[in-house]
């Protein structure tokens, strides 16, 4: 009896070992679908973690996490709700609203009292004035929950204006006007300043002045203007005499100044010309003795500098001896060799590049300042005195439900 039991035990154990030996050690196989589910569960984030990613601006990661949760939990309305909020912040309101409709159709929506959180218009208005970038995220929730609301688009236009995104601001303001042409809820001063800041540049029409010197009577017909007597025009002759005397004095003074200026210029330029002439003669003798490509280039640069000195001498009005001396020394050093000229050319290019960039930055800063100056003051409410901003256009005030977060799906 015991022998029979022992034989059966060995037989059964050997069969199990044979089946296990068919699979090599360390290569335990998992069905593909089960492996995918295990990998999804390992990468799955909690709803609170997805909201943290969304609020920190990492929308791509938040979208991937919400889609992974939706795949792992097809019954979860919360995953679809968070995905809809992420899509709304990415600007895809159509797909976001479709995803929100799917979430509302699932039993979990009512069971857990889910909803899209959004504040009242006046609360959001204060956020627009204090943190316009953050307000755009909250406005995405409003437009997702309430649909196309003119107040939301109006606040969106102001937020974009505060951030300097003028094209997006104009588009939002146009959508607000398409929904509510009068925008009667908006503060008139804020709306006027917003229109001015977001307006496209329009050509200015010049007034027609061709008939500005024609006088007309009360009946609309041109009338003859009586000539002023000569004794009333005597002040004109006095004025002409005084101006003529001043012109004569100025001419004499300018002539004396110009002659003195020419003397000073020649005192400054003569040593430069002498220095150039000696160096040009030495370079020409060097080329006469032996052809040298670098010496020929040097000779060309020296002659160009000689022409520049002549140009300085021909412009006495802008001649400044200290400045001219500094420029001559730099050009003289750059002309003596190819290496020094290459270094000078590089410095000139860098200086021009820096100057161009500085001019462009100054132009952009001036344009941005002009637009921001046209924006309404941040302390001023966006809504008129007749509209307290306590409710949206459809009458709803705020969402009392904010149950989209949590630790489980």
mmCIF file of C-alpha atoms in Angstrom:
data_model
loop_
_atom_site.group_PDB
_atom_site.id
_atom_site.type_symbol
_atom_site.label_atom_id
_atom_site.label_comp_id
_atom_site.label_asym_id
_atom_site.label_seq_id
_atom_site.Cartn_x
_atom_site.Cartn_y
_atom_site.Cartn_z
ATOM 1 C CA UNK A 1 0.000 0.000 0.000
ATOM 2 C CA UNK A 2 2.755 2.432 0.973
ATOM 3 C CA UNK A 3 4.753 1.411 -2.048
ATOM 4 C CA UNK A 4 1.836 2.147 -4.348
ATOM 5 C CA UNK A 5 1.365 5.626 -2.882
ATOM 6 C CA UNK A 6 5.088 6.358 -3.250
ATOM 7 C CA UNK A 7 5.038 5.354 -6.913
ATOM 8 C CA UNK A 8 2.036 7.603 -7.621
ATOM 9 C CA UNK A 9 3.719 10.536 -5.841
ATOM 10 C CA UNK A 10 6.919 10.162 -7.876
ATOM 11 C CA UNK A 11 4.906 9.870 -11.098
ATOM 12 C CA UNK A 12 2.853 12.993 -10.400
ATOM 13 C CA UNK A 13 5.897 15.000 -9.283
ATOM 14 C CA UNK A 14 7.830 13.967 -12.373
ATOM 15 C CA UNK A 15 4.938 15.112 -14.610
ATOM 16 C CA UNK A 16 4.856 18.526 -12.996
ATOM 17 C CA UNK A 17 8.644 18.854 -13.306
ATOM 18 C CA UNK A 18 8.423 17.864 -16.946
ATOM 19 C CA UNK A 19 5.844 20.552 -17.651
ATOM 20 C CA UNK A 20 7.873 23.180 -15.824
ATOM 21 C CA UNK A 21 11.080 22.155 -17.525
ATOM 22 C CA UNK A 22 9.525 22.993 -20.897
ATOM 23 C CA UNK A 23 9.765 26.686 -19.927
ATOM 24 C CA UNK A 24 13.369 27.899 -19.568
ATOM 25 C CA UNK A 25 14.276 29.405 -16.210
ATOM 26 C CA UNK A 26 13.799 33.192 -15.985
ATOM 27 C CA UNK A 27 11.441 33.339 -18.979
ATOM 28 C CA UNK A 28 8.037 33.094 -17.395
ATOM 29 C CA UNK A 29 5.562 34.154 -20.090
ATOM 30 C CA UNK A 30 2.652 36.532 -19.365
ATOM 31 C CA UNK A 31 -0.175 36.924 -21.869
ATOM 32 C CA UNK A 32 0.208 40.191 -23.837
ATOM 33 C CA UNK A 33 -3.077 41.739 -22.669
ATOM 34 C CA UNK A 34 -2.342 40.940 -19.035
ATOM 35 C CA UNK A 35 1.153 42.431 -19.432
ATOM 36 C CA UNK A 36 -0.298 45.657 -20.795
ATOM 37 C CA UNK A 37 -2.682 45.937 -17.869
ATOM 38 C CA UNK A 38 0.142 45.373 -15.383
ATOM 39 C CA UNK A 39 2.276 48.046 -17.114
ATOM 40 C CA UNK A 40 -0.667 50.517 -17.120
ATOM 41 C CA UNK A 41 -1.292 49.887 -13.430
ATOM 42 C CA UNK A 42 2.386 50.516 -12.672
ATOM 43 C CA UNK A 43 2.355 53.869 -14.523
ATOM 44 C CA UNK A 44 -1.106 54.944 -13.343
ATOM 45 C CA UNK A 45 -1.291 58.203 -11.387
ATOM 46 C CA UNK A 46 -3.960 59.238 -8.926
ATOM 47 C CA UNK A 47 -6.519 61.914 -9.854
ATOM 48 C CA UNK A 48 -4.821 64.365 -7.478
ATOM 49 C CA UNK A 49 -1.479 63.774 -9.211
ATOM 50 C CA UNK A 50 -3.049 64.390 -12.629
ATOM 51 C CA UNK A 51 -4.573 67.653 -11.354
ATOM 52 C CA UNK A 52 -1.159 68.685 -9.998
ATOM 53 C CA UNK A 53 0.393 68.094 -13.437
ATOM 54 C CA UNK A 54 -2.438 70.018 -15.095
ATOM 55 C CA UNK A 55 -2.149 73.015 -12.747
ATOM 56 C CA UNK A 56 1.640 73.145 -13.181
ATOM 57 C CA UNK A 57 1.257 73.482 -16.958
ATOM 58 C CA UNK A 58 2.466 69.961 -17.840
ATOM 59 C CA UNK A 59 -0.565 69.331 -20.015
ATOM 60 C CA UNK A 60 0.956 66.639 -22.245
ATOM 61 C CA UNK A 61 1.886 64.482 -19.250
ATOM 62 C CA UNK A 62 -1.496 65.098 -17.660
ATOM 63 C CA UNK A 63 -3.251 64.067 -20.871
ATOM 64 C CA UNK A 64 -1.242 60.822 -21.106
ATOM 65 C CA UNK A 65 -1.971 60.008 -17.462
ATOM 66 C CA UNK A 66 -5.719 60.645 -17.878
ATOM 67 C CA UNK A 67 -5.871 58.492 -21.014
ATOM 68 C CA UNK A 68 -3.977 55.698 -19.219
ATOM 69 C CA UNK A 69 -6.493 55.866 -16.364
ATOM 70 C CA UNK A 70 -9.385 55.780 -18.818
ATOM 71 C CA UNK A 71 -7.895 52.695 -20.480
ATOM 72 C CA UNK A 72 -7.276 50.936 -17.162
ATOM 73 C CA UNK A 73 -10.718 51.913 -15.755
ATOM 74 C CA UNK A 74 -13.256 52.137 -18.590
ATOM 75 C CA UNK A 75 -16.022 52.669 -16.038
ATOM 76 C CA UNK A 76 -14.358 55.768 -14.540
ATOM 77 C CA UNK A 77 -16.162 59.021 -15.274
ATOM 78 C CA UNK A 78 -13.509 60.869 -13.284
ATOM 79 C CA UNK A 79 -10.775 59.950 -15.802
ATOM 80 C CA UNK A 80 -12.894 61.344 -18.657
ATOM 81 C CA UNK A 81 -13.668 64.477 -16.635
ATOM 82 C CA UNK A 82 -9.980 65.187 -16.025
ATOM 83 C CA UNK A 83 -9.142 64.455 -19.659
ATOM 84 C CA UNK A 84 -11.850 66.928 -20.711
ATOM 85 C CA UNK A 85 -10.358 69.628 -18.445
ATOM 86 C CA UNK A 86 -6.873 69.018 -19.855
ATOM 87 C CA UNK A 87 -8.160 69.208 -23.443
ATOM 88 C CA UNK A 88 -9.973 72.461 -22.656
ATOM 89 C CA UNK A 89 -6.760 74.021 -21.372
ATOM 90 C CA UNK A 90 -5.006 72.861 -24.523
ATOM 91 C CA UNK A 91 -7.573 74.845 -26.527
ATOM 92 C CA UNK A 92 -9.491 71.873 -27.947
ATOM 93 C CA UNK A 93 -12.924 72.755 -26.562
ATOM 94 C CA UNK A 94 -14.849 70.641 -29.084
ATOM 95 C CA UNK A 95 -13.127 67.386 -28.107
ATOM 96 C CA UNK A 96 -13.175 68.418 -24.438
ATOM 97 C CA UNK A 97 -16.943 68.868 -24.459
ATOM 98 C CA UNK A 98 -17.402 65.519 -26.242
ATOM 99 C CA UNK A 99 -15.294 63.831 -23.543
ATOM 100 C CA UNK A 100 -17.308 65.599 -20.814
ATOM 101 C CA UNK A 101 -20.527 64.262 -22.381
ATOM 102 C CA UNK A 102 -19.099 60.730 -22.193
ATOM 103 C CA UNK A 103 -18.253 61.245 -18.518
ATOM 104 C CA UNK A 104 -21.773 62.471 -17.722
ATOM 105 C CA UNK A 105 -23.245 59.379 -19.380
ATOM 106 C CA UNK A 106 -21.468 56.977 -16.981
ATOM 107 C CA UNK A 107 -23.115 55.871 -13.682
ATOM 108 C CA UNK A 108 -20.143 57.097 -11.630
ATOM 109 C CA UNK A 109 -20.966 60.718 -12.538
ATOM 110 C CA UNK A 110 -24.126 60.780 -10.434
ATOM 111 C CA UNK A 111 -22.957 58.240 -7.887
ATOM 112 C CA UNK A 112 -19.974 60.376 -6.856
ATOM 113 C CA UNK A 113 -21.555 63.769 -7.649
ATOM 114 C CA UNK A 114 -18.848 64.770 -10.142
ATOM 115 C CA UNK A 115 -18.698 68.154 -11.867
ATOM 116 C CA UNK A 116 -16.466 70.801 -13.408
ATOM 117 C CA UNK A 117 -15.408 73.441 -10.850
ATOM 118 C CA UNK A 118 -15.663 77.121 -11.831
ATOM 119 C CA UNK A 119 -15.890 80.417 -9.863
ATOM 120 C CA UNK A 120 -18.219 83.402 -10.175
ATOM 121 C CA UNK A 121 -17.392 86.091 -12.765
ATOM 122 C CA UNK A 122 -16.264 88.646 -10.171
ATOM 123 C CA UNK A 123 -13.961 86.105 -8.499
ATOM 124 C CA UNK A 124 -12.459 85.273 -11.868
ATOM 125 C CA UNK A 125 -12.197 88.979 -12.728
ATOM 126 C CA UNK A 126 -10.000 89.519 -9.667
ATOM 127 C CA UNK A 127 -7.849 86.575 -10.751
ATOM 128 C CA UNK A 128 -7.511 88.052 -14.263
ATOM 129 C CA UNK A 129 -6.175 91.280 -12.777
ATOM 130 C CA UNK A 130 -3.789 89.589 -10.323
ATOM 131 C CA UNK A 131 -2.626 86.509 -12.274
ATOM 132 C CA UNK A 132 -3.781 86.563 -15.929
ATOM 133 C CA UNK A 133 -1.859 83.389 -16.855
ATOM 134 C CA UNK A 134 -3.568 81.369 -14.107
ATOM 135 C CA UNK A 135 -6.951 82.883 -14.981
ATOM 136 C CA UNK A 136 -6.768 81.404 -18.506
ATOM 137 C CA UNK A 137 -6.745 77.892 -16.989
ATOM 138 C CA UNK A 138 -9.787 78.670 -14.847
ATOM 139 C CA UNK A 139 -11.547 80.224 -17.874
ATOM 140 C CA UNK A 140 -11.022 76.944 -19.714
ATOM 141 C CA UNK A 141 -13.041 75.206 -16.980
ATOM 142 C CA UNK A 142 -15.778 77.863 -17.292
ATOM 143 C CA UNK A 143 -16.050 77.447 -21.058
ATOM 144 C CA UNK A 144 -16.060 73.667 -20.626
ATOM 145 C CA UNK A 145 -18.789 73.681 -17.992
ATOM 146 C CA UNK A 146 -21.039 76.492 -19.267
ATOM 147 C CA UNK A 147 -20.385 76.497 -23.002
ATOM 148 C CA UNK A 148 -19.721 79.677 -25.003
ATOM 149 C CA UNK A 149 -20.306 82.463 -22.486
ATOM 150 C CA UNK A 150 -19.698 86.086 -23.575
ATOM 151 C CA UNK A 151 -18.482 87.091 -20.119
ATOM 152 C CA UNK A 152 -15.908 84.297 -20.192
ATOM 153 C CA UNK A 153 -14.626 85.350 -23.606
ATOM 154 C CA UNK A 154 -14.531 88.997 -22.481
ATOM 155 C CA UNK A 155 -12.430 88.101 -19.435
ATOM 156 C CA UNK A 156 -10.281 85.900 -21.665
ATOM 157 C CA UNK A 157 -9.649 88.855 -23.984
ATOM 158 C CA UNK A 158 -8.565 90.999 -21.030
ATOM 159 C CA UNK A 159 -6.252 88.246 -19.743
ATOM 160 C CA UNK A 160 -4.625 87.857 -23.156
ATOM 161 C CA UNK A 161 -4.229 91.631 -23.301
ATOM 162 C CA UNK A 162 -2.487 91.680 -19.920
ATOM 163 C CA UNK A 163 -0.097 89.001 -21.224
ATOM 164 C CA UNK A 164 0.573 90.867 -24.478
ATOM 165 C CA UNK A 165 -0.982 88.149 -26.672
ATOM 166 C CA UNK A 166 -2.846 90.646 -28.819
ATOM 167 C CA UNK A 167 -3.991 88.334 -31.625
ATOM 168 C CA UNK A 168 -5.597 85.865 -29.217
ATOM 169 C CA UNK A 169 -7.100 88.763 -27.294
ATOM 170 C CA UNK A 170 -8.733 90.189 -30.433
ATOM 171 C CA UNK A 171 -10.145 86.755 -31.334
ATOM 172 C CA UNK A 172 -11.634 86.322 -27.830
ATOM 173 C CA UNK A 173 -13.180 89.808 -27.881
ATOM 174 C CA UNK A 174 -14.716 89.153 -31.300
ATOM 175 C CA UNK A 175 -16.284 85.915 -30.000
ATOM 176 C CA UNK A 176 -17.672 87.786 -26.991
ATOM 177 C CA UNK A 177 -19.249 90.382 -29.319
ATOM 178 C CA UNK A 178 -20.626 87.654 -31.571
ATOM 179 C CA UNK A 179 -22.489 86.232 -28.548
ATOM 180 C CA UNK A 180 -23.441 89.617 -27.042
ATOM 181 C CA UNK A 181 -22.989 92.466 -29.556
ATOM 182 C CA UNK A 182 -23.544 95.218 -26.986
ATOM 183 C CA UNK A 183 -21.415 93.716 -24.215
ATOM 184 C CA UNK A 184 -23.723 95.592 -21.841
ATOM 185 C CA UNK A 185 -22.260 93.800 -18.824
ATOM 186 C CA UNK A 186 -18.767 95.270 -19.434
ATOM 187 C CA UNK A 187 -17.419 98.430 -17.874
ATOM 188 C CA UNK A 188 -17.450 101.115 -20.619
ATOM 189 C CA UNK A 189 -14.001 102.456 -19.709
ATOM 190 C CA UNK A 190 -12.459 98.981 -19.575
ATOM 191 C CA UNK A 191 -14.099 98.008 -22.863
ATOM 192 C CA UNK A 192 -12.889 101.208 -24.575
ATOM 193 C CA UNK A 193 -9.327 100.725 -23.324
ATOM 194 C CA UNK A 194 -9.418 97.062 -24.323
ATOM 195 C CA UNK A 195 -10.647 97.937 -27.813
ATOM 196 C CA UNK A 196 -7.862 100.496 -28.172
ATOM 197 C CA UNK A 197 -5.168 98.098 -26.992
ATOM 198 C CA UNK A 198 -6.334 95.218 -29.177
ATOM 199 C CA UNK A 199 -7.185 97.280 -32.272
ATOM 200 C CA UNK A 200 -5.272 96.686 -35.500
ATOM 201 C CA UNK A 201 -3.229 99.568 -36.810
ATOM 202 C CA UNK A 202 -5.398 101.505 -39.271
ATOM 203 C CA UNK A 203 -4.183 104.041 -41.840
ATOM 204 C CA UNK A 204 -4.686 107.631 -40.748
ATOM 205 C CA UNK A 205 -6.573 109.739 -43.265
ATOM 206 C CA UNK A 206 -5.101 113.181 -43.848
ATOM 207 C CA UNK A 207 -7.642 116.008 -43.785
ATOM 208 C CA UNK A 208 -8.321 117.848 -47.006
ATOM 209 C CA UNK A 209 -6.827 121.336 -46.613
ATOM 210 C CA UNK A 210 -7.219 122.477 -50.206
ATOM 211 C CA UNK A 211 -10.052 124.881 -49.200
ATOM 212 C CA UNK A 212 -8.797 125.761 -45.740
ATOM 213 C CA UNK A 213 -7.922 129.336 -46.784
ATOM 214 C CA UNK A 214 -11.343 130.116 -48.336
ATOM 215 C CA UNK A 215 -13.748 132.207 -46.204
ATOM 216 C CA UNK A 216 -17.486 131.552 -46.325
ATOM 217 C CA UNK A 217 -20.407 133.598 -45.108
ATOM 218 C CA UNK A 218 -23.423 132.466 -43.112
ATOM 219 C CA UNK A 219 -25.253 131.661 -46.375
ATOM 220 C CA UNK A 220 -22.506 129.292 -47.449
ATOM 221 C CA UNK A 221 -21.181 131.521 -50.261
ATOM 222 C CA UNK A 222 -17.545 132.698 -50.395
ATOM 223 C CA UNK A 223 -17.006 136.264 -49.214
ATOM 224 C CA UNK A 224 -14.321 138.821 -50.075
ATOM 225 C CA UNK A 225 -11.860 139.558 -47.296
ATOM 226 C CA UNK A 226 -10.869 143.244 -47.056
ATOM 227 C CA UNK A 227 -7.135 143.938 -47.316
ATOM 228 C CA UNK A 228 -5.420 145.156 -44.135
ATOM 229 C CA UNK A 229 -4.214 148.820 -44.302
ATOM 230 C CA UNK A 230 -0.471 149.478 -44.703
ATOM 231 C CA UNK A 231 -0.117 151.187 -41.335
ATOM 232 C CA UNK A 232 -1.426 147.972 -39.685
ATOM 233 C CA UNK A 233 1.229 145.990 -41.531
ATOM 234 C CA UNK A 234 4.169 148.127 -40.313
ATOM 235 C CA UNK A 235 5.207 145.482 -37.786
ATOM 236 C CA UNK A 236 5.981 143.227 -40.737
ATOM 237 C CA UNK A 237 8.734 145.618 -41.923
ATOM 238 C CA UNK A 238 10.188 145.841 -38.445
ATOM 239 C CA UNK A 239 10.279 142.059 -38.245
ATOM 240 C CA UNK A 240 11.945 141.772 -41.672
ATOM 241 C CA UNK A 241 14.586 144.334 -40.658
ATOM 242 C CA UNK A 242 15.388 142.603 -37.373
ATOM 243 C CA UNK A 243 15.606 139.188 -39.062
ATOM 244 C CA UNK A 244 17.872 140.608 -41.764
ATOM 245 C CA UNK A 245 20.222 142.079 -39.151
ATOM 246 C CA UNK A 246 20.304 138.763 -37.266
ATOM 247 C CA UNK A 247 20.986 136.908 -40.508
ATOM 248 C CA UNK A 248 23.903 139.217 -41.323
ATOM 249 C CA UNK A 249 25.387 138.815 -37.851
ATOM 250 C CA UNK A 250 24.965 135.029 -38.032
ATOM 251 C CA UNK A 251 26.633 134.907 -41.477
ATOM 252 C CA UNK A 252 29.670 136.848 -40.294
ATOM 253 C CA UNK A 253 29.972 134.768 -37.098
ATOM 254 C CA UNK A 254 29.584 131.499 -38.994
ATOM 255 C CA UNK A 255 32.254 132.540 -41.530
ATOM 256 C CA UNK A 256 34.741 133.329 -38.767
ATOM 257 C CA UNK A 257 33.932 130.078 -36.987
ATOM 258 C CA UNK A 258 34.320 128.074 -40.179
ATOM 259 C CA UNK A 259 37.756 129.581 -40.908
ATOM 260 C CA UNK A 260 38.939 128.821 -37.374
ATOM 261 C CA UNK A 261 37.487 125.350 -37.717
ATOM 262 C CA UNK A 262 39.431 124.731 -40.910
ATOM 263 C CA UNK A 263 42.644 125.788 -39.185
ATOM 264 C CA UNK A 264 41.982 123.342 -36.327
ATOM 265 C CA UNK A 265 41.095 120.596 -38.800
ATOM 266 C CA UNK A 266 44.324 121.023 -40.756
ATOM 267 C CA UNK A 267 46.339 120.921 -37.536
ATOM 268 C CA UNK A 268 44.686 117.566 -36.758
ATOM 269 C CA UNK A 269 44.699 116.110 -40.265
ATOM 270 C CA UNK A 270 48.226 117.109 -41.405
ATOM 271 C CA UNK A 271 50.060 114.638 -39.093
ATOM 272 C CA UNK A 272 47.703 111.892 -40.221
ATOM 273 C CA UNK A 273 48.380 112.567 -43.900
ATOM 274 C CA UNK A 274 52.135 112.662 -43.280
ATOM 275 C CA UNK A 275 51.995 109.365 -41.377
ATOM 276 C CA UNK A 276 49.949 107.760 -44.150
ATOM 277 C CA UNK A 277 52.199 109.074 -46.914
ATOM 278 C CA UNK A 278 55.325 107.642 -45.263
ATOM 279 C CA UNK A 279 53.713 104.231 -44.706
ATOM 280 C CA UNK A 280 52.300 104.115 -48.249
ATOM 281 C CA UNK A 281 55.732 104.965 -49.691
ATOM 282 C CA UNK A 282 57.408 102.256 -47.603
ATOM 283 C CA UNK A 283 54.811 99.675 -48.667
ATOM 284 C CA UNK A 284 55.181 100.604 -52.332
ATOM 285 C CA UNK A 285 58.976 100.177 -52.067
ATOM 286 C CA UNK A 286 58.418 96.780 -50.468
ATOM 287 C CA UNK A 287 56.175 95.747 -53.353
ATOM 288 C CA UNK A 288 58.728 97.076 -55.851
ATOM 289 C CA UNK A 289 61.402 94.849 -54.365
ATOM 290 C CA UNK A 290 59.191 91.764 -54.021
ATOM 291 C CA UNK A 291 55.573 90.964 -54.844
ATOM 292 C CA UNK A 292 53.657 90.253 -51.629
ATOM 293 C CA UNK A 293 49.903 89.635 -51.559
ATOM 294 C CA UNK A 294 49.501 90.782 -47.939
ATOM 295 C CA UNK A 295 51.518 93.933 -48.586
ATOM 296 C CA UNK A 296 49.294 94.705 -51.575
ATOM 297 C CA UNK A 297 46.177 94.334 -49.432
ATOM 298 C CA UNK A 298 47.818 96.559 -46.817
ATOM 299 C CA UNK A 299 48.473 99.201 -49.464
ATOM 300 C CA UNK A 300 44.803 99.125 -50.476
ATOM 301 C CA UNK A 301 43.683 99.597 -46.874
ATOM 302 C CA UNK A 302 46.091 102.511 -46.365
ATOM 303 C CA UNK A 303 44.789 104.277 -49.456
ATOM 304 C CA UNK A 304 41.217 103.746 -48.282
ATOM 305 C CA UNK A 305 42.165 105.313 -44.956
ATOM 306 C CA UNK A 306 43.712 108.214 -46.852
ATOM 307 C CA UNK A 307 40.366 108.731 -48.597
ATOM 308 C CA UNK A 308 38.571 108.632 -45.249
ATOM 309 C CA UNK A 309 40.864 111.351 -43.896
ATOM 310 C CA UNK A 310 39.973 113.480 -46.906
ATOM 311 C CA UNK A 311 36.273 112.927 -46.218
ATOM 312 C CA UNK A 312 36.728 114.122 -42.629
ATOM 313 C CA UNK A 313 38.477 117.228 -43.886
ATOM 314 C CA UNK A 314 35.594 117.993 -46.278
ATOM 315 C CA UNK A 315 32.986 117.992 -43.493
ATOM 316 C CA UNK A 316 33.878 120.790 -41.075
ATOM 317 C CA UNK A 317 30.475 120.867 -39.347
ATOM 318 C CA UNK A 318 30.760 117.393 -37.858
ATOM 319 C CA UNK A 319 34.515 117.459 -37.345
ATOM 320 C CA UNK A 320 35.514 116.616 -33.774
ATOM 321 C CA UNK A 321 39.322 116.366 -33.285
ATOM 322 C CA UNK A 322 39.329 113.934 -30.285
ATOM 323 C CA UNK A 323 36.790 111.616 -31.908
ATOM 324 C CA UNK A 324 38.571 111.771 -35.294
ATOM 325 C CA UNK A 325 41.893 110.937 -33.652
ATOM 326 C CA UNK A 326 40.409 107.851 -31.947
ATOM 327 C CA UNK A 327 38.855 106.643 -35.214
ATOM 328 C CA UNK A 328 42.091 107.220 -37.128
ATOM 329 C CA UNK A 329 44.131 105.242 -34.583
ATOM 330 C CA UNK A 330 41.739 102.288 -34.814
ATOM 331 C CA UNK A 331 41.717 102.297 -38.619
ATOM 332 C CA UNK A 332 45.486 102.756 -38.728
ATOM 333 C CA UNK A 333 46.091 99.711 -36.503
ATOM 334 C CA UNK A 334 43.604 97.676 -38.544
ATOM 335 C CA UNK A 335 45.353 98.554 -41.822
ATOM 336 C CA UNK A 336 48.840 97.332 -40.899
ATOM 337 C CA UNK A 337 48.221 93.557 -41.277
ATOM 338 C CA UNK A 338 45.625 91.040 -42.365
ATOM 339 C CA UNK A 339 45.261 89.723 -38.810
ATOM 340 C CA UNK A 340 44.628 93.151 -37.312
ATOM 341 C CA UNK A 341 42.138 93.966 -40.050
ATOM 342 C CA UNK A 342 40.280 90.669 -39.483
ATOM 343 C CA UNK A 343 40.054 91.452 -35.754
ATOM 344 C CA UNK A 344 38.781 94.961 -36.506
ATOM 345 C CA UNK A 345 36.175 93.651 -38.980
ATOM 346 C CA UNK A 346 34.957 91.092 -36.415
ATOM 347 C CA UNK A 347 34.610 93.795 -33.745
ATOM 348 C CA UNK A 348 32.672 95.980 -36.163
ATOM 349 C CA UNK A 349 30.283 93.154 -37.069
ATOM 350 C CA UNK A 350 29.707 92.343 -33.405
ATOM 351 C CA UNK A 351 29.093 95.995 -32.577
ATOM 352 C CA UNK A 352 26.600 96.306 -35.437
ATOM 353 C CA UNK A 353 24.839 93.099 -34.389
ATOM 354 C CA UNK A 354 24.547 94.268 -30.782
ATOM 355 C CA UNK A 355 23.274 97.650 -31.952
ATOM 356 C CA UNK A 356 20.660 96.027 -34.190
ATOM 357 C CA UNK A 357 19.485 93.730 -31.409
ATOM 358 C CA UNK A 358 19.323 96.630 -28.954
ATOM 359 C CA UNK A 359 17.342 98.730 -31.427
ATOM 360 C CA UNK A 360 14.934 95.868 -32.069
ATOM 361 C CA UNK A 361 14.485 95.234 -28.347
ATOM 362 C CA UNK A 362 13.881 98.941 -27.772
ATOM 363 C CA UNK A 363 11.306 99.030 -30.563
ATOM 364 C CA UNK A 364 9.468 95.997 -29.188
ATOM 365 C CA UNK A 365 9.594 97.399 -25.649
ATOM 366 C CA UNK A 366 8.178 100.713 -26.852
ATOM 367 C CA UNK A 367 5.353 98.984 -28.722
ATOM 368 C CA UNK A 368 4.609 96.752 -25.751
ATOM 369 C CA UNK A 369 4.606 99.742 -23.380
ATOM 370 C CA UNK A 370 2.243 101.666 -25.663
ATOM 371 C CA UNK A 371 -0.158 98.740 -25.767
ATOM 372 C CA UNK A 372 0.031 98.173 -22.023
ATOM 373 C CA UNK A 373 -0.536 101.860 -21.381
ATOM 374 C CA UNK A 374 -3.719 101.531 -23.427
ATOM 375 C CA UNK A 375 -4.873 98.586 -21.303
ATOM 376 C CA UNK A 376 -7.357 99.301 -18.477
ATOM 377 C CA UNK A 377 -5.952 99.670 -14.996
ATOM 378 C CA UNK A 378 -5.694 96.385 -13.127
ATOM 379 C CA UNK A 379 -7.520 97.844 -10.163
ATOM 380 C CA UNK A 380 -10.585 98.601 -12.293
ATOM 381 C CA UNK A 381 -13.341 95.992 -12.428
ATOM 382 C CA UNK A 382 -14.208 94.509 -15.808
ATOM 383 C CA UNK A 383 -17.940 94.755 -15.153
ATOM 384 C CA UNK A 384 -20.210 97.773 -15.203
ATOM 385 C CA UNK A 385 -21.969 99.130 -12.145
ATOM 386 C CA UNK A 386 -25.232 97.599 -13.397
ATOM 387 C CA UNK A 387 -23.675 94.107 -13.443
ATOM 388 C CA UNK A 388 -22.219 92.959 -10.151
ATOM 389 C CA UNK A 389 -20.443 90.011 -11.764
ATOM 390 C CA UNK A 390 -22.110 87.558 -9.410
ATOM 391 C CA UNK A 391 -23.440 85.301 -12.173
ATOM 392 C CA UNK A 392 -22.597 84.191 -15.690
ATOM 393 C CA UNK A 393 -24.686 84.962 -18.757
ATOM 394 C CA UNK A 394 -26.867 81.881 -18.296
ATOM 395 C CA UNK A 395 -27.665 82.841 -14.701
ATOM 396 C CA UNK A 396 -25.432 80.325 -12.937
ATOM 397 C CA UNK A 397 -23.078 81.707 -10.311
ATOM 398 C CA UNK A 398 -20.479 79.054 -9.519
ATOM 399 C CA UNK A 399 -20.068 75.305 -9.354
ATOM 400 C CA UNK A 400 -20.651 74.009 -5.847
ATOM 401 C CA UNK A 401 -19.150 70.646 -6.892
ATOM 402 C CA UNK A 402 -15.413 70.063 -7.079
ATOM 403 C CA UNK A 403 -15.021 66.313 -6.828
ATOM 404 C CA UNK A 404 -12.731 65.677 -9.780
ATOM 405 C CA UNK A 405 -9.716 64.882 -7.599
ATOM 406 C CA UNK A 406 -9.091 62.082 -5.132
ATOM 407 C CA UNK A 407 -6.786 59.153 -4.558
ATOM 408 C CA UNK A 408 -8.605 56.552 -6.660
ATOM 409 C CA UNK A 409 -10.374 56.343 -9.973
#
